[in-house]
CSV table of C-alpha atoms in Angstrom, one decimal:
chain,number,residue,atom,x,y,z
A,1,MET,CA,13.8,11.9,7.0
A,2,GLU,CA,13.6,13.3,10.5
A,3,ASN,CA,10.1,14.5,9.9
A,4,ILE,CA,8.6,11.3,8.6
A,5,ASP,CA,7.5,10.0,12.0
A,6,ALA,CA,5.4,13.1,12.5
A,7,VAL,CA,3.9,12.7,9.1
A,8,PHE,CA,3.0,9.1,9.8
A,9,LYS,CA,1.4,10.1,13.1
A,10,SER,CA,-0.6,12.8,11.5
A,11,ILE,CA,-1.9,10.4,8.8
A,12,ASP,CA,-3.1,8.1,11.5
A,13,GLU,CA,-4.8,10.8,13.4
A,14,HIS,CA,-6.5,12.3,10.4
A,15,GLN,CA,-7.4,9.1,8.5
A,16,ASP,CA,-11.1,9.6,9.0
A,17,GLU,CA,-10.9,13.0,7.5
A,18,PHE,CA,-9.1,11.6,4.4
A,19,ILE,CA,-11.7,8.8,4.1
A,20,ASP,CA,-14.4,11.5,4.1
A,21,LEU,CA,-12.5,13.2,1.3
A,22,LEU,CA,-12.6,9.9,-0.6
A,23,ARG,CA,-16.3,9.6,0.1
A,24,GLU,CA,-16.9,13.1,-1.3
A,25,SER,CA,-15.0,12.1,-4.6
A,26,VAL,CA,-16.8,8.7,-4.9
A,27,ALA,CA,-20.2,10.5,-4.7
A,28,ILE,CA,-19.4,12.3,-8.0
A,29,ARG,CA,-20.5,9.9,-10.7
A,30,SER,CA,-17.7,10.5,-13.1
A,31,VAL,CA,-18.5,7.7,-15.6
A,32,SER,CA,-16.5,8.7,-18.7
A,33,ALA,CA,-18.2,6.0,-20.9
A,34,ASP,CA,-21.7,7.5,-20.3
A,35,PRO,CA,-22.3,10.7,-22.3
A,36,ALA,CA,-25.1,11.6,-19.9
A,37,ARG,CA,-22.4,11.8,-17.1
A,38,ARG,CA,-20.1,14.1,-19.0
A,39,GLY,CA,-21.1,17.0,-16.7
A,40,ASP,CA,-20.1,14.9,-13.7
A,41,CYS,CA,-16.7,14.2,-15.2
A,42,ILE,CA,-16.1,17.9,-15.7
A,43,ARG,CA,-17.3,18.5,-12.1
A,44,MET,CA,-14.8,15.8,-10.9
A,45,SER,CA,-12.0,17.6,-12.7
A,46,GLU,CA,-13.1,20.9,-11.1
A,47,TRP,CA,-13.2,19.2,-7.7
A,48,ALA,CA,-9.7,17.9,-8.0
A,49,ARG,CA,-8.4,21.2,-9.3
A,50,ASP,CA,-10.0,23.0,-6.3
A,51,GLN,CA,-8.4,20.5,-3.8
A,52,LEU,CA,-4.9,21.1,-5.2
A,53,ARG,CA,-5.5,24.9,-5.4
A,54,THR,CA,-6.5,24.9,-1.7
A,55,LEU,CA,-3.2,23.3,-0.8
A,56,GLY,CA,-1.3,26.1,-2.6
A,57,ALA,CA,-0.6,24.4,-5.9
A,58,GLU,CA,-0.6,26.4,-9.1
A,59,THR,CA,-3.4,24.8,-11.1
A,60,SER,CA,-4.8,25.0,-14.7
A,61,PHE,CA,-7.0,23.0,-17.1
A,62,TRP,CA,-5.7,21.5,-20.3
A,63,ASP,CA,-8.4,21.6,-22.9
A,64,LEU,CA,-8.4,18.1,-24.6
A,65,GLY,CA,-10.8,19.0,-27.3
A,66,LYS,CA,-14.1,17.2,-28.3
A,67,GLN,CA,-15.3,13.7,-28.4
A,68,GLN,CA,-17.2,12.5,-31.5
A,69,LEU,CA,-20.0,10.1,-30.6
A,70,GLN,CA,-21.3,7.4,-32.9
A,71,SER,CA,-24.6,9.4,-33.1
A,72,GLY,CA,-22.6,12.3,-34.7
A,73,GLU,CA,-23.0,14.4,-31.6
A,74,GLU,CA,-19.9,16.2,-30.2
A,75,LEU,CA,-19.2,16.4,-26.5
A,76,PRO,CA,-16.5,18.3,-24.8
A,77,LEU,CA,-13.8,16.1,-23.3
A,78,PRO,CA,-13.3,16.7,-19.6
A,79,PRO,CA,-10.2,18.9,-19.1
A,80,ALA,CA,-7.0,17.4,-17.6
A,81,VAL,CA,-6.0,18.9,-14.3
A,82,PHE,CA,-2.4,20.2,-14.2
A,83,GLY,CA,-1.0,21.2,-10.9
A,84,VAL,CA,2.4,22.4,-9.9
A,85,TYR,CA,3.6,22.3,-6.3
A,86,GLY,CA,7.1,23.9,-6.0
A,87,ARG,CA,9.4,25.4,-8.5
A,88,ASP,CA,12.8,25.0,-6.7
A,89,LYS,CA,15.3,24.4,-9.5
A,90,SER,CA,17.7,22.9,-7.0
A,91,LYS,CA,15.2,20.1,-6.3
A,92,LYS,CA,14.2,17.1,-8.3
A,93,THR,CA,10.7,17.1,-9.9
A,94,LEU,CA,8.2,14.3,-9.7
A,95,LEU,CA,5.3,13.9,-12.2
A,96,ILE,CA,2.3,12.2,-10.6
A,97,TYR,CA,-0.4,10.8,-13.0
A,98,GLY,CA,-3.8,9.6,-11.9
A,99,HIS,CA,-7.3,9.4,-13.3
A,100,LEU,CA,-10.6,10.7,-11.9
A,101,ASP,CA,-13.2,8.8,-14.0
A,102,VAL,CA,-14.7,5.4,-13.2
A,103,GLN,CA,-16.4,2.4,-14.7
A,104,PRO,CA,-20.2,2.3,-14.9
A,105,ALA,CA,-21.9,0.9,-11.8
A,106,GLU,CA,-25.5,0.4,-10.6
A,107,LYS,CA,-26.7,-1.2,-7.4
A,108,GLU,CA,-28.8,-3.6,-9.6
A,109,ASP,CA,-25.6,-5.0,-11.2
A,110,GLY,CA,-25.0,-7.0,-8.0
A,111,TRP,CA,-23.5,-4.4,-5.6
A,112,ASN,CA,-24.1,-5.0,-1.9
A,113,THR,CA,-24.1,-1.2,-1.3
A,114,ASP,CA,-24.7,1.9,-3.3
A,115,PRO,CA,-21.6,2.1,-5.6
A,116,PHE,CA,-21.5,5.9,-5.3
A,117,GLU,CA,-21.8,6.1,-1.6
A,118,LEU,CA,-18.5,5.0,0.1
A,119,THR,CA,-19.5,2.5,2.7
A,120,GLU,CA,-17.1,0.9,5.3
A,121,ILE,CA,-17.7,-2.7,6.3
A,122,ASP,CA,-15.2,-4.6,8.3
A,123,GLY,CA,-12.4,-2.3,7.5
A,124,LYS,CA,-13.1,-2.3,3.8
A,125,LEU,CA,-14.2,0.9,1.9
A,126,PHE,CA,-16.7,-0.1,-0.8
A,127,GLY,CA,-17.4,2.3,-3.6
A,128,ARG,CA,-16.8,2.9,-7.3
A,129,GLY,CA,-13.4,4.4,-7.8
A,130,SER,CA,-12.3,3.7,-4.2
A,131,THR,CA,-9.3,1.8,-5.6
A,132,ASP,CA,-9.4,2.7,-9.3
A,133,ASP,CA,-8.3,5.4,-9.2
A,134,LYS,CA,-9.8,8.0,-6.9
A,135,GLY,CA,-8.4,6.3,-3.8
A,136,PRO,CA,-4.7,6.7,-4.8
A,137,VAL,CA,-5.3,10.3,-6.1
A,138,ILE,CA,-6.9,11.2,-2.7
A,139,ALA,CA,-4.0,9.6,-1.0
A,140,TRP,CA,-1.6,12.0,-2.7
A,141,ILE,CA,-3.8,14.9,-1.8
A,142,ALA,CA,-3.9,13.7,1.8
A,143,VAL,CA,-0.1,13.6,1.9
A,144,LEU,CA,0.2,17.2,0.7
A,145,LYS,CA,-2.5,18.2,3.3
A,146,VAL,CA,-0.4,16.6,6.1
A,147,LEU,CA,2.8,18.3,5.0
A,148,LYS,CA,1.1,21.7,4.8
A,149,ASN,CA,-0.5,21.3,8.2
A,150,LEU,CA,2.8,20.3,9.8
A,151,GLY,CA,4.6,23.1,8.1
A,152,ILE,CA,7.0,20.7,6.5
A,153,GLU,CA,8.6,21.8,3.2
A,154,LEU,CA,8.2,19.5,0.3
A,155,PRO,CA,11.5,17.7,-0.3
A,156,ILE,CA,10.9,17.7,-4.1
A,157,ASN,CA,8.8,19.6,-6.7
A,158,ILE,CA,5.6,17.9,-7.7
A,159,LYS,CA,3.6,18.1,-10.9
A,160,PHE,CA,0.2,16.5,-11.2
A,161,VAL,CA,-1.5,15.4,-14.4
A,162,LEU,CA,-5.0,14.1,-13.6
A,163,GLU,CA,-7.4,13.1,-16.4
A,164,CYS,CA,-11.1,12.0,-16.5
A,165,MET,CA,-11.2,9.8,-19.6
A,166,GLU,CA,-8.8,6.9,-18.7
A,167,GLU,CA,-11.6,4.4,-18.6
A,168,SER,CA,-12.5,5.5,-22.2
A,169,SER,CA,-9.0,5.0,-23.8
A,170,SER,CA,-7.7,8.3,-22.4
A,171,GLU,CA,-9.1,10.1,-25.4
A,172,GLY,CA,-7.3,13.4,-25.9
A,173,LEU,CA,-4.7,13.0,-23.2
A,174,GLU,CA,-1.7,12.1,-25.4
A,175,LYS,CA,-2.3,15.2,-27.5
A,176,GLY,CA,-2.7,17.2,-24.4
A,177,LEU,CA,0.6,16.0,-23.0
A,178,GLU,CA,2.3,16.7,-26.4
A,179,ASP,CA,0.8,20.2,-26.6
A,180,ASN,CA,2.1,21.0,-23.0
A,181,ILE,CA,5.4,19.3,-23.3
A,182,ASP,CA,7.2,22.5,-22.2
A,183,LYS,CA,5.4,22.2,-18.8
A,184,ILE,CA,6.7,18.7,-18.1
A,185,SER,CA,10.1,18.8,-19.8
A,186,ASP,CA,11.9,19.3,-16.4
A,187,VAL,CA,10.5,16.1,-14.8
A,188,THR,CA,13.1,13.9,-13.1
A,189,TYR,CA,10.9,10.9,-12.2
A,190,SER,CA,7.3,9.9,-12.8
A,191,CYS,CA,4.9,7.8,-10.7
A,192,ILE,CA,1.6,6.2,-11.4
A,193,SER,CA,-0.6,4.5,-8.8
A,194,ASP,CA,-3.2,2.8,-11.0
A,195,ASN,CA,-2.6,-1.0,-10.4
A,196,TYR,CA,-2.7,-3.5,-7.6
A,197,TRP,CA,-0.6,-5.8,-5.5
A,198,LEU,CA,-0.1,-9.3,-6.8
A,199,GLY,CA,-1.7,-10.7,-3.6
A,200,ARG,CA,-3.4,-9.4,-0.5
A,201,ASN,CA,-0.5,-9.2,2.0
A,202,LYS,CA,2.7,-8.1,0.3
A,203,PRO,CA,3.3,-4.7,-1.4
A,204,CYS,CA,4.9,-4.6,-4.9
A,205,LEU,CA,6.4,-2.2,-7.4
A,206,THR,CA,5.6,-2.8,-11.1
A,207,TYR,CA,8.1,-2.4,-13.8
A,208,GLY,CA,6.4,-3.8,-16.9
A,209,LEU,CA,3.1,-3.9,-18.7
A,210,ARG,CA,2.0,-5.8,-21.8
A,211,GLY,CA,0.6,-4.0,-24.8
A,212,ILE,CA,-2.4,-5.0,-26.9
A,213,CYS,CA,-3.5,-5.6,-30.5
A,214,TYR,CA,-7.2,-6.2,-31.2
A,215,TYR,CA,-8.7,-7.8,-34.2
A,216,PHE,CA,-12.0,-8.3,-36.0
A,217,VAL,CA,-12.5,-11.2,-38.5
A,218,GLU,CA,-15.6,-10.5,-40.6
A,219,ILE,CA,-17.2,-13.2,-42.7
A,220,SER,CA,-20.4,-12.8,-44.8
A,221,CYS,CA,-22.3,-15.6,-46.6
A,222,ALA,CA,-25.6,-14.0,-47.7
A,223,ARG,CA,-27.5,-10.7,-48.0
A,224,GLN,CA,-29.7,-11.6,-44.9
A,225,ASP,CA,-30.1,-14.2,-42.2
A,226,LEU,CA,-31.3,-17.6,-43.5
A,227,HIS,CA,-33.6,-20.4,-42.2
A,228,SER,CA,-31.5,-23.4,-41.2
A,229,GLY,CA,-34.3,-25.8,-42.1
A,230,ILE,CA,-34.8,-24.4,-45.6
A,231,ASN,CA,-31.2,-23.4,-46.4
A,232,GLY,CA,-29.1,-25.6,-44.2
A,233,GLY,CA,-26.9,-27.9,-46.2
A,234,SER,CA,-27.1,-25.7,-49.3
A,235,VAL,CA,-25.1,-22.7,-48.3
A,236,PRO,CA,-21.5,-22.5,-46.9
A,237,GLU,CA,-22.1,-20.8,-43.6
A,238,ALA,CA,-20.2,-17.8,-42.3
A,239,LEU,CA,-20.3,-18.9,-38.7
A,240,ASN,CA,-18.8,-22.3,-39.6
A,241,ASP,CA,-16.0,-20.6,-41.5
A,242,LEU,CA,-15.4,-18.3,-38.5
A,243,MET,CA,-15.3,-21.1,-35.9
A,244,TRP,CA,-12.8,-23.0,-38.1
A,245,ILE,CA,-10.5,-20.0,-38.3
A,246,MET,CA,-10.7,-19.0,-34.6
A,247,SER,CA,-10.0,-22.6,-33.5
A,248,GLN,CA,-6.6,-22.3,-35.1
A,249,LEU,CA,-5.3,-19.3,-33.2
A,250,VAL,CA,-4.2,-20.8,-29.8
A,251,THR,CA,-3.8,-24.2,-28.3
A,252,VAL,CA,-5.4,-25.4,-25.0
A,253,ASP,CA,-2.1,-24.8,-23.2
A,254,GLY,CA,-1.9,-21.2,-24.4
A,255,GLN,CA,0.6,-21.7,-27.3
A,256,ILE,CA,0.0,-19.0,-30.0
A,257,LEU,CA,-0.2,-20.7,-33.4
A,258,ILE,CA,0.6,-17.6,-35.4
A,259,PRO,CA,4.1,-18.1,-37.0
A,260,GLY,CA,6.7,-15.5,-36.0
A,261,ILE,CA,5.2,-14.3,-32.7
A,262,ALA,CA,7.5,-16.2,-30.4
A,263,GLU,CA,10.6,-15.1,-32.2
A,264,ARG,CA,9.8,-11.4,-31.4
A,265,VAL,CA,9.8,-11.8,-27.6
A,266,ALA,CA,12.7,-10.2,-25.8
A,267,PRO,CA,15.0,-12.9,-24.2
A,268,LEU,CA,14.8,-13.5,-20.5
A,269,THR,CA,17.7,-12.1,-18.5
A,270,LYS,CA,19.2,-13.7,-15.4
A,271,ASP,CA,18.3,-10.7,-13.2
A,272,GLU,CA,14.7,-10.9,-14.3
A,273,ASP,CA,14.5,-14.6,-14.0
A,274,ASP,CA,15.9,-14.4,-10.4
A,275,LEU,CA,13.1,-12.0,-9.4
A,276,TYR,CA,10.4,-14.6,-10.0
A,277,ASP,CA,11.9,-16.9,-7.4
A,278,LYS,CA,11.4,-14.3,-4.7
A,279,ILE,CA,7.8,-13.3,-5.5
A,280,ASP,CA,5.1,-14.1,-3.0
A,281,PHE,CA,2.5,-15.9,-5.0
A,282,CYS,CA,0.5,-19.0,-4.4
A,283,VAL,CA,-0.7,-20.9,-7.4
A,284,ASP,CA,-3.5,-22.7,-5.5
A,285,THR,CA,-4.8,-19.4,-4.1
A,286,PHE,CA,-4.7,-17.8,-7.5
A,287,LYS,CA,-6.7,-20.8,-8.9
A,288,GLN,CA,-9.3,-20.5,-6.1
A,289,GLU,CA,-9.7,-16.7,-6.4
A,290,THR,CA,-10.2,-16.8,-10.2
A,291,GLY,CA,-12.6,-19.7,-9.9
A,292,SER,CA,-10.7,-21.5,-12.7
A,293,HIS,CA,-11.2,-25.2,-13.5
A,294,GLY,CA,-7.6,-25.5,-14.3
A,295,LEU,CA,-4.4,-23.6,-15.0
A,296,ILE,CA,-2.0,-23.7,-17.9
A,297,SER,CA,0.9,-24.4,-15.5
A,298,ASP,CA,1.3,-25.5,-11.9
A,299,SER,CA,4.7,-23.7,-11.7
A,300,LYS,CA,4.7,-20.3,-10.0
A,301,LYS,CA,7.4,-19.0,-12.3
A,302,ASN,CA,5.9,-20.3,-15.5
A,303,LEU,CA,2.4,-19.0,-14.6
A,304,LEU,CA,3.7,-15.5,-13.8
A,305,MET,CA,5.8,-15.3,-16.9
A,306,ASN,CA,2.9,-16.4,-19.0
A,307,ARG,CA,0.8,-13.6,-17.4
A,308,TRP,CA,3.4,-10.9,-17.6
A,309,ARG,CA,6.4,-11.3,-19.9
A,310,TYR,CA,5.1,-13.6,-22.7
A,311,PRO,CA,2.3,-12.8,-25.2
A,312,SER,CA,-1.1,-14.3,-24.9
A,313,LEU,CA,-4.1,-14.6,-27.3
A,314,SER,CA,-7.7,-14.4,-26.1
A,315,LEU,CA,-11.0,-14.9,-28.0
A,316,HIS,CA,-13.6,-12.4,-26.9
A,317,GLY,CA,-16.8,-13.0,-28.8
A,318,VAL,CA,-18.8,-13.2,-32.0
A,319,GLU,CA,-20.9,-10.3,-33.2
A,320,GLY,CA,-24.0,-11.3,-35.3
A,321,ALA,CA,-24.4,-14.8,-33.9
A,322,PHE,CA,-27.4,-15.6,-31.8
A,323,SER,CA,-26.5,-15.4,-28.1
A,324,GLN,CA,-29.7,-14.8,-26.2
A,325,PRO,CA,-31.3,-17.6,-24.0
A,326,GLY,CA,-33.4,-20.1,-25.9
A,327,ALA,CA,-33.2,-21.6,-29.4
A,328,LYS,CA,-33.1,-19.8,-32.7
A,329,THR,CA,-32.6,-21.8,-35.9
A,330,VAL,CA,-31.0,-19.1,-37.9
A,331,ILE,CA,-28.0,-19.1,-40.2
A,332,PRO,CA,-26.4,-15.6,-39.6
A,333,ALA,CA,-25.6,-13.7,-42.8
A,334,LYS,CA,-22.6,-12.0,-41.3
A,335,VAL,CA,-20.5,-12.7,-38.2
A,336,ILE,CA,-17.5,-10.8,-36.8
A,337,GLY,CA,-15.1,-12.7,-34.5
A,338,LYS,CA,-13.1,-10.7,-32.0
A,339,PHE,CA,-9.8,-11.6,-30.4
A,340,SER,CA,-6.8,-9.8,-29.0
A,341,LEU,CA,-3.1,-10.4,-28.5
A,342,ARG,CA,-1.3,-9.1,-25.4
A,343,ILE,CA,2.1,-8.1,-26.7
A,344,VAL,CA,5.5,-7.8,-24.9
A,345,PRO,CA,8.9,-6.4,-25.6
A,346,HIS,CA,10.2,-6.5,-28.4
A,347,MET,CA,6.9,-6.8,-30.2
A,348,THR,CA,5.2,-3.9,-31.9
A,349,PRO,CA,1.6,-3.5,-33.0
A,350,GLU,CA,2.7,-2.8,-36.6
A,351,ALA,CA,4.8,-6.0,-36.9
A,352,THR,CA,2.1,-8.0,-35.0
A,353,ASP,CA,-0.6,-6.8,-37.4
A,354,LYS,CA,1.4,-8.1,-40.4
A,355,LEU,CA,2.0,-11.5,-38.8
A,356,VAL,CA,-1.7,-11.9,-37.8
A,357,THR,CA,-3.0,-10.8,-41.2
A,358,SER,CA,-0.6,-13.0,-43.1
A,359,TYR,CA,-1.6,-16.0,-41.0
A,360,LEU,CA,-5.4,-15.4,-41.3
A,361,ASP,CA,-5.1,-14.9,-45.1
A,362,SER,CA,-3.3,-18.2,-45.4
A,363,LEU,CA,-6.0,-20.0,-43.3
A,364,TRP,CA,-8.7,-18.5,-45.5
A,365,ALA,CA,-6.9,-19.6,-48.7
A,366,LYS,CA,-6.9,-23.2,-47.3
A,367,ARG,CA,-10.6,-23.0,-46.4
A,368,LYS,CA,-11.6,-22.4,-50.0
A,369,SER,CA,-14.9,-20.8,-49.0
A,370,PRO,CA,-16.8,-18.7,-51.4
A,371,ASN,CA,-17.8,-16.3,-48.6
A,372,THR,CA,-16.4,-12.8,-48.2
A,373,PHE,CA,-13.6,-12.4,-45.6
A,374,LYS,CA,-12.2,-9.3,-44.1
A,375,ILE,CA,-9.6,-8.7,-41.3
A,376,THR,CA,-9.6,-5.4,-39.4
A,377,SER,CA,-7.2,-4.3,-36.7
A,378,GLY,CA,-8.6,-2.3,-33.8
A,379,HIS,CA,-6.8,-0.4,-31.2
A,380,GLY,CA,-3.2,-1.2,-30.5
A,381,GLY,CA,-0.8,-0.2,-27.7
A,382,MET,CA,2.9,-0.8,-27.1
A,383,PRO,CA,4.3,-2.8,-24.1
A,384,TRP,CA,6.3,-1.0,-21.5
A,385,VAL,CA,9.2,-2.2,-19.3
A,386,ALA,CA,11.4,-0.2,-17.0
A,387,ASP,CA,14.7,-0.8,-15.2
A,388,PHE,CA,13.7,-2.0,-11.7
A,389,ARG,CA,17.2,-1.2,-10.4
A,390,ASP,CA,17.0,2.5,-11.1
A,391,ALA,CA,16.8,5.3,-8.5
A,392,ASN,CA,13.1,5.7,-8.8
A,393,PHE,CA,12.4,2.0,-7.9
A,394,SER,CA,15.1,2.1,-5.2
A,395,ALA,CA,13.3,5.1,-3.6
A,396,GLY,CA,9.9,3.3,-3.8
A,397,SER,CA,11.4,0.1,-2.4
A,398,ARG,CA,12.9,2.0,0.6
A,399,ALA,CA,9.6,3.7,1.2
A,400,ILE,CA,7.7,0.4,1.3
A,401,GLU,CA,10.3,-1.1,3.6
A,402,ARG,CA,9.9,1.8,6.0
A,403,VAL,CA,6.2,1.4,6.2
A,404,TYR,CA,5.7,-2.3,5.9
A,405,GLY,CA,9.0,-3.6,7.2
A,406,MET,CA,9.5,-5.8,4.1
A,407,THR,CA,11.1,-5.6,0.7
A,408,PRO,CA,8.4,-5.3,-2.0
A,409,ASP,CA,8.0,-7.8,-4.9
A,410,PHE,CA,9.0,-6.4,-8.3
A,411,THR,CA,6.3,-7.4,-10.7
A,412,ARG,CA,5.0,-6.9,-14.2
A,413,GLU,CA,1.3,-6.9,-15.2
A,414,GLY,CA,-0.5,-8.5,-18.1
A,415,GLY,CA,-2.7,-5.5,-18.7
A,416,SER,CA,-2.1,-2.2,-20.4
A,417,ILE,CA,-1.8,1.4,-19.2
A,418,PRO,CA,-0.9,3.2,-22.4
A,419,VAL,CA,-0.2,6.6,-20.7
A,420,THR,CA,2.8,5.0,-18.9
A,421,LEU,CA,4.8,4.7,-22.2
A,422,THR,CA,3.5,8.1,-23.3
A,423,ILE,CA,4.8,9.8,-20.2
A,424,GLN,CA,8.1,8.0,-20.3
A,425,ASP,CA,8.7,8.9,-24.0
A,426,LEU,CA,7.7,12.6,-23.6
A,427,THR,CA,9.5,13.4,-20.4
A,428,LYS,CA,12.5,11.1,-21.0
A,429,SER,CA,12.1,10.3,-17.3
A,430,PRO,CA,11.9,6.9,-15.5
A,431,VAL,CA,8.3,5.8,-14.7
A,432,MET,CA,7.4,3.6,-11.7
A,433,LEU,CA,4.0,2.0,-11.0
A,434,LEU,CA,3.4,2.1,-7.2
A,435,PRO,CA,0.2,0.4,-6.3
A,436,ILE,CA,-1.5,0.8,-2.9
A,437,GLY,CA,-4.5,-1.5,-3.3
A,438,ALA,CA,-4.7,-5.3,-2.9
A,439,SER,CA,-5.4,-7.9,-5.5
A,440,ASP,CA,-8.9,-8.5,-4.3
A,441,ASP,CA,-10.1,-4.9,-4.6
A,442,MET,CA,-12.4,-5.8,-7.5
A,443,ALA,CA,-11.6,-2.8,-9.7
A,444,HIS,CA,-14.1,-2.6,-12.6
A,445,SER,CA,-16.3,-5.2,-10.9
A,446,GLN,CA,-19.1,-5.2,-8.4
A,447,ASN,CA,-18.3,-4.3,-4.8
A,448,GLU,CA,-15.0,-2.5,-5.7
A,449,LYS,CA,-13.2,-1.6,-2.5
A,450,ILE,CA,-10.0,-0.5,-0.9
A,451,ASN,CA,-9.0,-1.7,2.6
A,452,ARG,CA,-8.7,1.1,5.2
A,453,GLU,CA,-5.3,-0.3,6.1
A,454,ASN,CA,-4.1,-0.2,2.5
A,455,PHE,CA,-5.4,3.4,2.1
A,456,VAL,CA,-3.7,4.6,5.3
A,457,LYS,CA,-0.5,2.8,4.8
A,458,GLY,CA,-0.6,3.8,1.2
A,459,MET,CA,-0.5,7.4,2.2
A,460,LYS,CA,2.5,6.7,4.4
A,461,VAL,CA,4.3,5.0,1.5
A,462,LEU,CA,3.7,7.9,-0.8
A,463,ALA,CA,4.9,10.4,1.8
A,464,ALA,CA,8.1,8.3,2.5
A,465,TYR,CA,8.6,8.0,-1.3
A,466,LEU,CA,8.8,11.8,-1.6
A,467,PHE,CA,11.5,12.0,1.0
A,468,GLU,CA,13.4,9.0,-0.4
A,469,LEU,CA,13.4,10.5,-3.9
A,470,ALA,CA,15.1,13.6,-2.5
A,471,VAL,CA,18.1,11.6,-1.2
């Protein structure tokens, strides 16, 4: 680690250069959800490949196939970028995953600046992708630039997998990883920087993610919409049925009413329970930042466990019901209610589907409605949990301590990053989530940003992490 001070000094001296690199990447409108921007997504992949190639990495594209649009049109999926930096068999090998695509953004959506023009205001770098996930990818590239310019040999081998469809369910990536398993079978550890600190001031390492199960409840009462004045009171209405069912899924305090769900949750260990006592988290600040009128619990530990290590059920909307401003006296002929369950170890999508279907079928039988009723399960993803005491997390923790002078919080997250489990299963290597952005970065929202300080210190953490892994 004798070279690390020189690395830190160079990062400080060249930070404006690396911010310009981030600015260049933000300017590429790689919105994966917009077919009209598919060319930009491909250009973004090419840009990242060229950056790695310039640094001396062996690079290639993984063809991920085609995307079938609802219109029937086929579009090529953006290729995944695969980069190899070092092949020393005596060294450990780190797999780094990141994504290059972004969520849609328009100035008219409520942005204070052009979302595709990185703009610094009061030490904050505003732009789509600045924190999710172009900023962390550029931070890795910057670290390699510094090491190359200083003539410092990489302490470990690095392999990059960078995709440009993460914001669109990572379509094609799992097959791409499976098809190229021989290229990543020698990986020792894996690292993903695609999440955020729990707060604004203290770094964290993340060892768990919830999975997801999504459901559609479709109820039909007629061939076409009906007039509520003419037909109201004479027809059992589909929306009434749906509201009755959806009101019996979860209580006001978050208790899931579906039998069998709670019994499938992994028991809480003492080691994990102890972690929550040390986490820097303010319930009042969380309430204020979310703008919530109330919280399910005033206890820090209970609130965090409810967000991370216990399942939750959320209602998302009703398709087919009138939702525009004004009044419309219609009885909708067909409505589709949408809800999801965030699942945790030891739950699986398959077992959860059976429990949900059985419960909804029993509710429908009680309703005794003549209307048609159908349950459909949408996308599902497994939860992920890692051993926060392993060598990968220990290296990450030491790196953060070196840069920030404090031990990081060990956290889980309520959301899902499906590629985490895919990489862990395929490489048989420990995966760690190492965020560099703060909780208020507004990923996916208007005015997405990353703080200059987080970006610069994030580069230092990633650099230190490489050397700590080599120990």
